[in-house]
């Protein structure tokens, strides 16, 4: 632990001791008045010391000195309290050999790392039998520390008990490894230390390593098993402080020392690695101190609501293309990556050392080494034969990973260490080398687990050096709830998902993508497009357009032809097109498909774009993909394929309606001609064009049954696990505002809309179909509750929109409220020939759809269909509407009024009166 400067400003021991002596003269040391006065003195001292430490920390922004200063303050406090107990309160004139006590700091306190609100862990050590004097002193110390507001963890043991328990419990074993003498009898502390090194450390290195690594893996599993979690735990998460501590615990145990210089001399670390660890741990300690001060509690999670303020306190400013909070989190992820990479190298080296110690040398076998394609293979790991060979020919660095992928080898930690130390060898000359580019492209497109190989290249630092544009997005994150992973992690995961689709591992989830994958003309085009689709994020412009420009430079270098380069650039430019159209437009509208096909132009591009879209969405994060999204993508694909291969997507609406009616008549042969004619005449042309034959059959049977029973309200539901949706159909008398009331009822029941179609019959009935999910993006299972809510709302028993208002007022604010989503409303008369399309974007909240539909009702706007997409905290609601006369809305004054009222609904009731209305232009989705 480093020496703390100007210690007296934190704790002036000489002055405090003099004041305590004066108190002891004025009051009976065992009396209540003495204890009260002592407690107040120590409280004031602790408070002033903590204030001084915080002042220094805010001035220098360094966590390590702050933690050491906090340890110093607590050390002095404990020493003072112990001296009061042993000198003034319970003095011993002739202490026996049993009446000894040693105070040791363990855990983080023992290590000298006390964050502002960390626990204080103490070990009270006595010789072999606890006497009444020991009990009294321990009790006095603990109660005083607790009364001071400190959270103290403690244990009271003999040295022998410590050793016995340490043999059984890895946690105790680890705690004692960092035990530090604080005060009392130092001989007892030394005795424990000697016994620990002799009885615990000696000969138990392998078991300790295995136990700590197993403990680490279990901890990673509990905290998300990724260093790219959106709200990382700085202490326990992957790449956090606990990983650094685990590494040093293992090193201390194996090398029987707590001295860093000694570890360096024994080869545990190189100087460069030690500096990297030091830099990483200093950064994490500083962030942790800020986190404790900011939340005023021992908070270890960097949650959404504190990330922006942390970035500000640490000095991260907004730059072009990146917010300050994104730059801060990028730095955090890079540090976590450093910790992970170095820990893996260190642990692998230790494992290799252990294997050498346990292996019997067999003459002539050279420790079972063999040559494989110009590299050395040993124990399933590939290494360079000599350090000089790759320095003379840096392309051999890429060759090492290429051979490892081909022959199913891991990369030797010594090779990783050498590569990291010589990354500058991967220069412009290597990047332009045809052989190097051939090797990289083969690894990227290999059918042998390209994801693992790319991850190895990235962890070694080779990926970012060989493709500098990829290096720019390493640890690049977006401050929102939709993008779970950093850009580099998302990209590598997407490549892995693409390989799984090709191999059939995801055939059940993505049957269409798996079926068309073998028909792709160029696998290279698809894999390179997936690699580059987000390559330009964080550059301050449209990453699709900028990414296409990057693709035009990178593809020829990788050996792609001019036509392949053009296709990759097009895919990157339009990689959001498929999802934008499928999720935000009415696919049943012929103009939607016609406009989409005009951009795509060829069946091959359609296939490539579909698969790219699937892997992009799937790799965003867990629970982002669902069956409903898959269904929408498939519907758009099939409709577009028909148009591109000579079909008649643009067939007249009247002809399409007539064909659909004929199909339904043929599908229901048991119906009489009179029944069928009556049913066909009930619906307008729009119904027949917008619904599938399967849905029409279900509707026909439902209406026939309802009419026969004389039901005024019929609600039916059908769940489709493959599409992850529940379809709810409501048949009742039509009246103004029906959709808005049903939407409010569904919001009350916890159902999330993803799609809706509204149809009216010629005899004044409404047939409304809603596609809903639960909050996890799966089928909605509480249909009894939903039916009751709809019935009560339509009967007037419940005012659903008022109930939603009550819930909003009583709800607890979420920590995700820090995310802003700029509201916007776009009224579009070009996207459809017969409807006005209104696209609404903003921050999602419970009851938003109900508010929007109620607003449209008050504006006398009729909704024909609705399409809802959510992207974390952002929502995009698209409505296909007409005016009260069944026509497009073209009046400019009417359009302005719609925009203004919807903006007020988006901003919420609390802002309607205070904020001036505004109309925002359509923001491009950057998912």
Short mmCIF file of N, CA, C and O in Angstrom, two decimals, residues 672-756:
data_model
loop_
_atom_site.label_atom_id
_atom_site.label_comp_id
_atom_site.label_asym_id
_atom_site.label_seq_id
_atom_site.Cartn_x
_atom_site.Cartn_y
_atom_site.Cartn_z
N UNK A 672 -73.50 -23.35 -48.00
CA UNK A 672 -74.46 -23.22 -49.11
C UNK A 672 -74.10 -21.99 -49.93
O UNK A 672 -73.42 -21.08 -49.46
N UNK A 673 -74.59 -21.94 -51.15
CA UNK A 673 -74.28 -20.80 -52.03
C UNK A 673 -74.84 -19.51 -51.44
O UNK A 673 -74.20 -18.46 -51.51
N UNK A 674 -76.01 -19.61 -50.81
CA UNK A 674 -76.63 -18.42 -50.22
C UNK A 674 -75.81 -17.90 -49.05
O UNK A 674 -75.57 -16.68 -48.93
N UNK A 675 -75.31 -18.83 -48.18
CA UNK A 675 -74.48 -18.43 -47.04
C UNK A 675 -73.18 -17.78 -47.51
O UNK A 675 -72.73 -16.77 -46.97
N UNK A 676 -72.59 -18.39 -48.54
CA UNK A 676 -71.32 -17.88 -49.04
C UNK A 676 -71.48 -16.51 -49.67
O UNK A 676 -70.69 -15.59 -49.43
N UNK A 677 -72.53 -16.34 -50.50
CA UNK A 677 -72.75 -15.04 -51.15
C UNK A 677 -72.97 -13.94 -50.10
O UNK A 677 -72.45 -12.82 -50.24
N UNK A 678 -73.75 -14.27 -49.08
CA UNK A 678 -74.01 -13.30 -48.01
C UNK A 678 -72.72 -12.90 -47.30
O UNK A 678 -72.48 -11.71 -47.03
N UNK A 679 -71.85 -13.90 -47.04
CA UNK A 679 -70.58 -13.62 -46.35
C UNK A 679 -69.66 -12.79 -47.25
O UNK A 679 -69.03 -11.81 -46.77
N UNK A 680 -69.57 -13.14 -48.52
CA UNK A 680 -68.67 -12.42 -49.42
C UNK A 680 -69.10 -10.96 -49.59
O UNK A 680 -68.26 -10.07 -49.77
N UNK A 681 -70.41 -10.72 -49.56
CA UNK A 681 -70.91 -9.36 -49.75
C UNK A 681 -70.74 -8.49 -48.50
O UNK A 681 -70.94 -7.27 -48.56
N UNK A 682 -70.38 -9.09 -47.37
CA UNK A 682 -70.27 -8.33 -46.12
C UNK A 682 -69.01 -7.47 -46.05
O UNK A 682 -68.93 -6.54 -45.25
N UNK A 683 -68.00 -7.84 -46.84
CA UNK A 683 -66.70 -7.16 -46.71
C UNK A 683 -66.38 -6.31 -47.93
O UNK A 683 -66.72 -6.66 -49.06
N UNK A 684 -65.67 -5.21 -47.65
CA UNK A 684 -65.21 -4.34 -48.72
C UNK A 684 -63.97 -4.94 -49.37
O UNK A 684 -63.34 -5.87 -48.87
N UNK A 685 -63.61 -4.36 -50.50
CA UNK A 685 -62.45 -4.83 -51.27
C UNK A 685 -61.17 -4.88 -50.44
O UNK A 685 -60.36 -5.80 -50.58
N UNK A 686 -60.97 -3.90 -49.53
CA UNK A 686 -59.74 -3.81 -48.74
C UNK A 686 -59.53 -5.06 -47.87
O UNK A 686 -58.39 -5.49 -47.65
N UNK A 687 -60.62 -5.65 -47.40
CA UNK A 687 -60.50 -6.86 -46.57
C UNK A 687 -59.91 -8.02 -47.36
O UNK A 687 -59.00 -8.72 -46.91
N UNK A 688 -60.43 -8.23 -48.54
CA UNK A 688 -59.98 -9.38 -49.35
C UNK A 688 -58.52 -9.22 -49.79
O UNK A 688 -57.79 -10.20 -49.87
N UNK A 689 -58.09 -8.00 -50.02
CA UNK A 689 -56.71 -7.76 -50.46
C UNK A 689 -55.73 -7.94 -49.30
O UNK A 689 -54.61 -8.43 -49.48
N UNK A 690 -56.15 -7.58 -48.07
CA UNK A 690 -55.21 -7.49 -46.95
C UNK A 690 -55.08 -8.75 -46.11
O UNK A 690 -54.18 -8.85 -45.27
N UNK A 691 -55.96 -9.75 -46.30
CA UNK A 691 -55.93 -10.92 -45.44
C UNK A 691 -55.62 -12.20 -46.22
O UNK A 691 -55.96 -12.31 -47.41
N UNK A 692 -55.00 -13.15 -45.53
CA UNK A 692 -54.64 -14.42 -46.15
C UNK A 692 -55.85 -15.35 -46.17
O UNK A 692 -56.82 -15.16 -45.42
N UNK A 693 -55.79 -16.39 -46.99
CA UNK A 693 -56.88 -17.36 -47.08
C UNK A 693 -57.11 -18.05 -45.74
O UNK A 693 -58.26 -18.25 -45.31
N UNK A 694 -56.01 -18.41 -45.06
CA UNK A 694 -56.13 -19.08 -43.76
C UNK A 694 -56.90 -18.20 -42.76
O UNK A 694 -57.78 -18.69 -42.05
N UNK A 695 -56.58 -16.92 -42.74
CA UNK A 695 -57.26 -15.98 -41.83
C UNK A 695 -58.72 -15.80 -42.23
O UNK A 695 -59.62 -15.74 -41.38
N UNK A 696 -58.98 -15.73 -43.54
CA UNK A 696 -60.34 -15.58 -44.02
C UNK A 696 -61.23 -16.76 -43.61
O UNK A 696 -62.40 -16.58 -43.26
N UNK A 697 -60.68 -17.96 -43.64
CA UNK A 697 -61.44 -19.15 -43.23
C UNK A 697 -61.79 -19.06 -41.74
O UNK A 697 -62.94 -19.32 -41.34
N UNK A 698 -60.80 -18.68 -40.92
CA UNK A 698 -61.05 -18.53 -39.48
C UNK A 698 -62.12 -17.48 -39.20
O UNK A 698 -63.02 -17.67 -38.37
N UNK A 699 -62.04 -16.36 -39.93
CA UNK A 699 -63.01 -15.28 -39.75
C UNK A 699 -64.42 -15.74 -40.17
O UNK A 699 -65.41 -15.44 -39.49
N UNK A 700 -64.50 -16.46 -41.28
CA UNK A 700 -65.80 -16.91 -41.77
C UNK A 700 -66.50 -17.81 -40.76
O UNK A 700 -67.69 -17.65 -40.47
N UNK A 701 -65.75 -18.77 -40.22
CA UNK A 701 -66.32 -19.68 -39.22
C UNK A 701 -66.71 -18.92 -37.95
O UNK A 701 -67.74 -19.20 -37.33
N UNK A 702 -65.88 -17.97 -37.55
CA UNK A 702 -66.15 -17.19 -36.35
C UNK A 702 -67.43 -16.37 -36.50
O UNK A 702 -68.29 -16.33 -35.61
N UNK A 703 -67.59 -15.69 -37.64
CA UNK A 703 -68.76 -14.85 -37.86
C UNK A 703 -70.04 -15.68 -37.97
O UNK A 703 -71.10 -15.29 -37.45
N UNK A 704 -69.93 -16.82 -38.62
CA UNK A 704 -71.09 -17.70 -38.76
C UNK A 704 -71.59 -18.16 -37.39
O UNK A 704 -72.79 -18.14 -37.10
N UNK A 705 -70.63 -18.55 -36.55
CA UNK A 705 -70.97 -19.02 -35.20
C UNK A 705 -71.55 -17.88 -34.35
O UNK A 705 -72.53 -18.06 -33.62
N UNK A 706 -70.95 -16.68 -34.42
CA UNK A 706 -71.42 -15.53 -33.63
C UNK A 706 -72.82 -15.10 -34.05
O UNK A 706 -73.68 -14.80 -33.21
N UNK A 707 -73.06 -15.06 -35.37
CA UNK A 707 -74.38 -14.66 -35.86
C UNK A 707 -75.46 -15.66 -35.45
O UNK A 707 -76.58 -15.28 -35.10
N UNK A 708 -75.11 -16.95 -35.49
CA UNK A 708 -76.08 -17.99 -35.12
C UNK A 708 -76.45 -17.88 -33.64
O UNK A 708 -77.60 -18.13 -33.25
N UNK A 709 -75.45 -17.51 -32.80
CA UNK A 709 -75.69 -17.40 -31.36
C UNK A 709 -76.25 -16.04 -30.97
O UNK A 709 -76.68 -15.85 -29.83
N UNK A 710 -76.22 -15.10 -31.88
CA UNK A 710 -76.71 -13.76 -31.58
C UNK A 710 -75.80 -12.97 -30.67
O UNK A 710 -76.25 -12.06 -29.97
N UNK A 711 -74.49 -13.27 -30.67
CA UNK A 711 -73.52 -12.58 -29.81
C UNK A 711 -73.25 -11.16 -30.33
O UNK A 711 -73.03 -10.97 -31.54
N UNK A 712 -73.27 -10.21 -29.41
CA UNK A 712 -72.95 -8.83 -29.80
C UNK A 712 -71.46 -8.53 -29.67
O UNK A 712 -70.98 -7.53 -30.18
N UNK A 713 -70.73 -9.41 -28.98
CA UNK A 713 -69.28 -9.26 -28.83
C UNK A 713 -68.63 -10.63 -28.81
O UNK A 713 -68.94 -11.46 -27.94
N UNK A 714 -67.77 -10.89 -29.75
CA UNK A 714 -67.05 -12.16 -29.81
C UNK A 714 -65.55 -11.87 -29.80
O UNK A 714 -65.07 -11.03 -30.57
N UNK A 715 -64.83 -12.57 -28.92
CA UNK A 715 -63.37 -12.40 -28.83
C UNK A 715 -62.73 -13.78 -28.95
O UNK A 715 -63.01 -14.67 -28.14
N UNK A 716 -61.92 -13.98 -29.97
CA UNK A 716 -61.23 -15.25 -30.15
C UNK A 716 -59.73 -15.02 -30.20
O UNK A 716 -59.28 -13.97 -30.66
N UNK A 717 -59.00 -16.01 -29.74
CA UNK A 717 -57.53 -15.89 -29.73
C UNK A 717 -56.88 -17.18 -30.20
O UNK A 717 -57.41 -18.28 -29.96
N UNK A 718 -55.77 -17.02 -30.88
CA UNK A 718 -55.02 -18.18 -31.37
C UNK A 718 -53.53 -17.88 -31.21
O UNK A 718 -53.04 -16.88 -31.73
N UNK A 719 -52.83 -18.74 -30.49
CA UNK A 719 -51.39 -18.54 -30.26
C UNK A 719 -50.58 -19.36 -31.25
O UNK A 719 -50.91 -20.51 -31.57
N UNK A 720 -49.52 -18.76 -31.74
CA UNK A 720 -48.61 -19.42 -32.68
C UNK A 720 -47.19 -19.37 -32.10
O UNK A 720 -46.50 -18.35 -32.24
N UNK A 721 -46.76 -20.44 -31.41
CA UNK A 721 -45.43 -20.44 -30.77
C UNK A 721 -44.29 -20.20 -31.75
O UNK A 721 -43.29 -19.57 -31.40
N UNK A 722 -44.41 -20.70 -33.00
CA UNK A 722 -43.31 -20.52 -33.95
C UNK A 722 -43.12 -19.04 -34.29
O UNK A 722 -42.01 -18.55 -34.38
N UNK A 723 -44.23 -18.33 -34.45
CA UNK A 723 -44.15 -16.90 -34.75
C UNK A 723 -44.06 -16.06 -33.47
O UNK A 723 -43.91 -14.84 -33.54
N UNK A 724 -44.18 -16.70 -32.31
CA UNK A 724 -44.07 -16.03 -31.00
C UNK A 724 -45.14 -14.96 -30.83
O UNK A 724 -44.88 -13.91 -30.25
N UNK A 725 -46.34 -15.21 -31.32
CA UNK A 725 -47.41 -14.22 -31.21
C UNK A 725 -48.73 -14.88 -30.85
O UNK A 725 -48.91 -16.09 -31.00
N UNK A 726 -49.64 -14.05 -30.37
CA UNK A 726 -51.03 -14.45 -30.17
C UNK A 726 -51.89 -13.52 -31.01
O UNK A 726 -51.76 -12.30 -30.94
N UNK A 727 -52.77 -14.10 -31.85
CA UNK A 727 -53.67 -13.31 -32.68
C UNK A 727 -55.02 -13.22 -31.98
O UNK A 727 -55.64 -14.24 -31.68
N UNK A 728 -55.45 -12.01 -31.71
CA UNK A 728 -56.72 -11.77 -31.04
C UNK A 728 -57.67 -11.10 -32.04
O UNK A 728 -57.32 -10.07 -32.63
N UNK A 729 -58.85 -11.70 -32.23
CA UNK A 729 -59.84 -11.15 -33.16
C UNK A 729 -61.08 -10.72 -32.37
O UNK A 729 -61.61 -11.51 -31.57
N UNK A 730 -61.49 -9.50 -32.59
CA UNK A 730 -62.67 -8.94 -31.91
C UNK A 730 -63.74 -8.63 -32.96
O UNK A 730 -63.49 -7.89 -33.92
N UNK A 731 -64.95 -9.21 -32.76
CA UNK A 731 -66.08 -9.00 -33.68
C UNK A 731 -67.21 -8.36 -32.88
O UNK A 731 -67.74 -8.97 -31.94
N UNK A 732 -67.57 -7.13 -33.23
CA UNK A 732 -68.60 -6.41 -32.47
C UNK A 732 -69.17 -5.31 -33.34
O UNK A 732 -68.69 -5.06 -34.47
N UNK A 733 -70.20 -4.64 -32.82
CA UNK A 733 -70.78 -3.52 -33.56
C UNK A 733 -69.77 -2.39 -33.69
O UNK A 733 -69.08 -2.04 -32.72
N UNK A 734 -69.65 -1.84 -34.90
CA UNK A 734 -68.68 -0.77 -35.13
C UNK A 734 -69.17 0.54 -34.52
O UNK A 734 -70.37 0.84 -34.54
N UNK A 735 -68.23 1.28 -33.95
CA UNK A 735 -68.54 2.62 -33.48
C UNK A 735 -67.24 3.42 -33.42
O UNK A 735 -66.15 2.83 -33.32
N UNK A 736 -67.33 4.74 -33.49
CA UNK A 736 -66.10 5.56 -33.49
C UNK A 736 -65.26 5.32 -32.23
O UNK A 736 -65.79 5.20 -31.13
N UNK A 737 -63.95 5.23 -32.42
CA UNK A 737 -63.04 5.06 -31.29
C UNK A 737 -62.90 3.64 -30.78
O UNK A 737 -62.29 3.41 -29.73
N UNK A 738 -63.45 2.68 -31.53
CA UNK A 738 -63.40 1.28 -31.08
C UNK A 738 -61.96 0.79 -30.93
O UNK A 738 -61.60 0.19 -29.92
N UNK A 739 -61.13 1.06 -31.93
CA UNK A 739 -59.74 0.62 -31.88
C UNK A 739 -59.02 1.21 -30.68
O UNK A 739 -58.29 0.54 -29.95
N UNK A 740 -59.23 2.50 -30.43
CA UNK A 740 -58.55 3.17 -29.31
C UNK A 740 -58.95 2.55 -27.98
O UNK A 740 -58.11 2.37 -27.09
N UNK A 741 -60.21 2.20 -27.82
CA UNK A 741 -60.68 1.61 -26.56
C UNK A 741 -60.11 0.21 -26.36
O UNK A 741 -59.70 -0.17 -25.26
N UNK A 742 -60.07 -0.57 -27.46
CA UNK A 742 -59.49 -1.92 -27.36
C UNK A 742 -57.99 -1.84 -27.06
O UNK A 742 -57.46 -2.61 -26.26
N UNK A 743 -57.32 -0.88 -27.70
CA UNK A 743 -55.88 -0.71 -27.46
C UNK A 743 -55.61 -0.38 -25.99
O UNK A 743 -54.67 -0.91 -25.38
N UNK A 744 -56.44 0.48 -25.39
CA UNK A 744 -56.28 0.83 -23.98
C UNK A 744 -56.52 -0.39 -23.09
O UNK A 744 -55.80 -0.63 -22.12
N UNK A 745 -57.55 -1.18 -23.42
CA UNK A 745 -57.86 -2.39 -22.64
C UNK A 745 -56.71 -3.38 -22.69
O UNK A 745 -56.34 -4.01 -21.69
N UNK A 746 -56.10 -3.53 -23.87
CA UNK A 746 -54.98 -4.46 -24.02
C UNK A 746 -53.76 -3.97 -23.25
O UNK A 746 -53.03 -4.77 -22.65
N UNK A 747 -53.54 -2.66 -23.25
CA UNK A 747 -52.41 -2.12 -22.48
C UNK A 747 -52.59 -2.39 -20.99
O UNK A 747 -51.63 -2.70 -20.28
N UNK A 748 -53.84 -2.27 -20.50
CA UNK A 748 -54.12 -2.57 -19.09
C UNK A 748 -53.79 -4.02 -18.75
O UNK A 748 -53.40 -4.33 -17.63
N UNK A 749 -53.96 -4.90 -19.74
CA UNK A 749 -53.75 -6.34 -19.52
C UNK A 749 -52.31 -6.77 -19.72
O UNK A 749 -51.98 -7.95 -19.59
N UNK A 750 -51.42 -5.82 -20.07
CA UNK A 750 -50.01 -6.16 -20.25
C UNK A 750 -49.69 -6.79 -21.59
O UNK A 750 -48.66 -7.45 -21.75
N UNK A 751 -50.58 -6.61 -22.59
CA UNK A 751 -50.32 -7.15 -23.93
C UNK A 751 -49.63 -6.08 -24.77
O UNK A 751 -50.03 -4.92 -24.77
N UNK A 752 -48.58 -6.48 -25.48
CA UNK A 752 -47.85 -5.56 -26.35
C UNK A 752 -48.29 -5.76 -27.79
O UNK A 752 -48.20 -6.86 -28.34
N UNK A 753 -48.75 -4.69 -28.44
CA UNK A 753 -49.13 -4.75 -29.85
C UNK A 753 -47.90 -4.91 -30.73
O UNK A 753 -46.87 -4.28 -30.50
N UNK A 754 -48.02 -5.70 -31.80
CA UNK A 754 -47.02 -5.67 -32.85
C UNK A 754 -47.66 -5.42 -34.21
O UNK A 754 -47.00 -5.00 -35.16
N UNK A 755 -48.97 -5.70 -34.30
CA UNK A 755 -49.65 -5.49 -35.57
C UNK A 755 -51.15 -5.44 -35.34
O UNK A 755 -51.65 -6.04 -34.38
N UNK A 756 -51.85 -4.73 -36.20
CA UNK A 756 -53.31 -4.67 -36.09
C UNK A 756 -53.91 -4.36 -37.45
O UNK A 756 -53.34 -3.59 -38.23
#
